[in-house]
C-alpha positions as a Python dict, from the first residue, in 0.01 Angstrom:
ca = {
    (1, 'M'): (0, 0, 0),
    (2, 'V'): (-158, -175, 332),
    (3, 'R'): (-213, -439, 45),
    (4, 'F'): (80, -473, -87),
    (5, 'L'): (241, -523, 235),
    (6, 'A'): (12, -760, 325),
    (7, 'V'): (60, -992, 26),
    (8, 'V'): (465, -992, 133),
    (9, 'G'): (391, -1081, 413),
    (10, 'L'): (222, -1373, 333),
    (11, 'V'): (436, -1528, 50),
    (12, 'A'): (730, -1425, 265),
    (13, 'G'): (555, -1629, 564),
    (14, 'I'): (605, -1967, 288),
    (15, 'W'): (1002, -1929, 473),
    (16, 'L'): (878, -1797, 761),
    (17, 'P'): (522, -1898, 960),
    (18, 'G'): (545, -1696, 1221),
    (19, 'V'): (596, -1348, 914),
    (20, 'G'): (276, -1582, 701),
    (21, 'V'): (28, -1564, 1099),
    (22, 'A'): (125, -1220, 1173),
    (23, 'A'): (26, -1072, 838),
    (24, 'M'): (-389, -1291, 828),
    (25, 'V'): (-345, -1152, 1136),
    (26, 'G'): (-348, -778, 1003),
    (27, 'V'): (-526, -854, 707),
    (28, 'L'): (-814, -940, 908),
    (29, 'A'): (-793, -661, 1129),
    (30, 'Y'): (-824, -439, 732),
    (31, 'F'): (-1100, -587, 703),
    (32, 'C'): (-1291, -625, 1029),
    (33, 'C'): (-1175, -281, 1012),
    (34, 'A'): (-1420, -215, 687),
    (35, 'A'): (-1646, -441, 750),
    (36, 'V'): (-1741, -101, 1036),
    (37, 'G'): (-1602, 174, 857),
    (38, 'H'): (-1898, 63, 588),
    (39, 'L'): (-2167, -66, 812),
    (40, 'R'): (-2122, 326, 993),
    (41, 'A'): (-2129, 464, 599),
    (42, 'G'): (-2475, 300, 568),
    (43, 'F'): (-2322, 105, 275),
    (44, 'T'): (-2461, -239, 259),
    (45, 'G'): (-2502, -296, -62),
    (46, 'Q'): (-2404, -574, -245),
    (47, 'A'): (-1977, -489, -276),
    (48, 'F'): (-1958, -541, 90),
    (49, 'W'): (-2153, -839, 121),
    (50, 'L'): (-1992, -963, -154),
    (51, 'N'): (-1669, -825, -126),
    (52, 'C'): (-1592, -703, 217),
    (53, 'L'): (-1725, -1008, 413),
    (54, 'G'): (-1672, -1223, 166),
    (55, 'M'): (-1275, -1142, 180),
    (56, 'L'): (-1305, -1145, 580),
    (57, 'A'): (-1490, -1507, 618),
    (58, 'L'): (-1239, -1611, 425),
    (59, 'T'): (-930, -1488, 598),
    (60, 'V'): (-1082, -1613, 916),
    (61, 'A'): (-1117, -1899, 725),
    (62, 'M'): (-680, -1948, 549),
    (63, 'L'): (-623, -1894, 937),
    (64, 'V'): (-858, -2182, 1115),
    (65, 'L'): (-640, -2393, 862),
    (66, 'T'): (-365, -2260, 923),
    (67, 'R'): (-372, -2294, 1265),
    (68, 'V'): (-511, -2655, 1317),
    (69, 'L'): (-322, -2777, 976),
}
């Protein structure tokens, strides 16, 4: 459900930039919580490094690029 709402927010951000930034901040919080959950559970396998941290880095990069451009 969270991912669906993030997609809706990001698509709405095409027309309303403030909504897009808010959605990106929400996605960033989601992946930060996912990273903490993986670390607390001791799950630091390949899925953690590629999926969780990769998407977290991509989200941070997109948020920075959105604010810069």
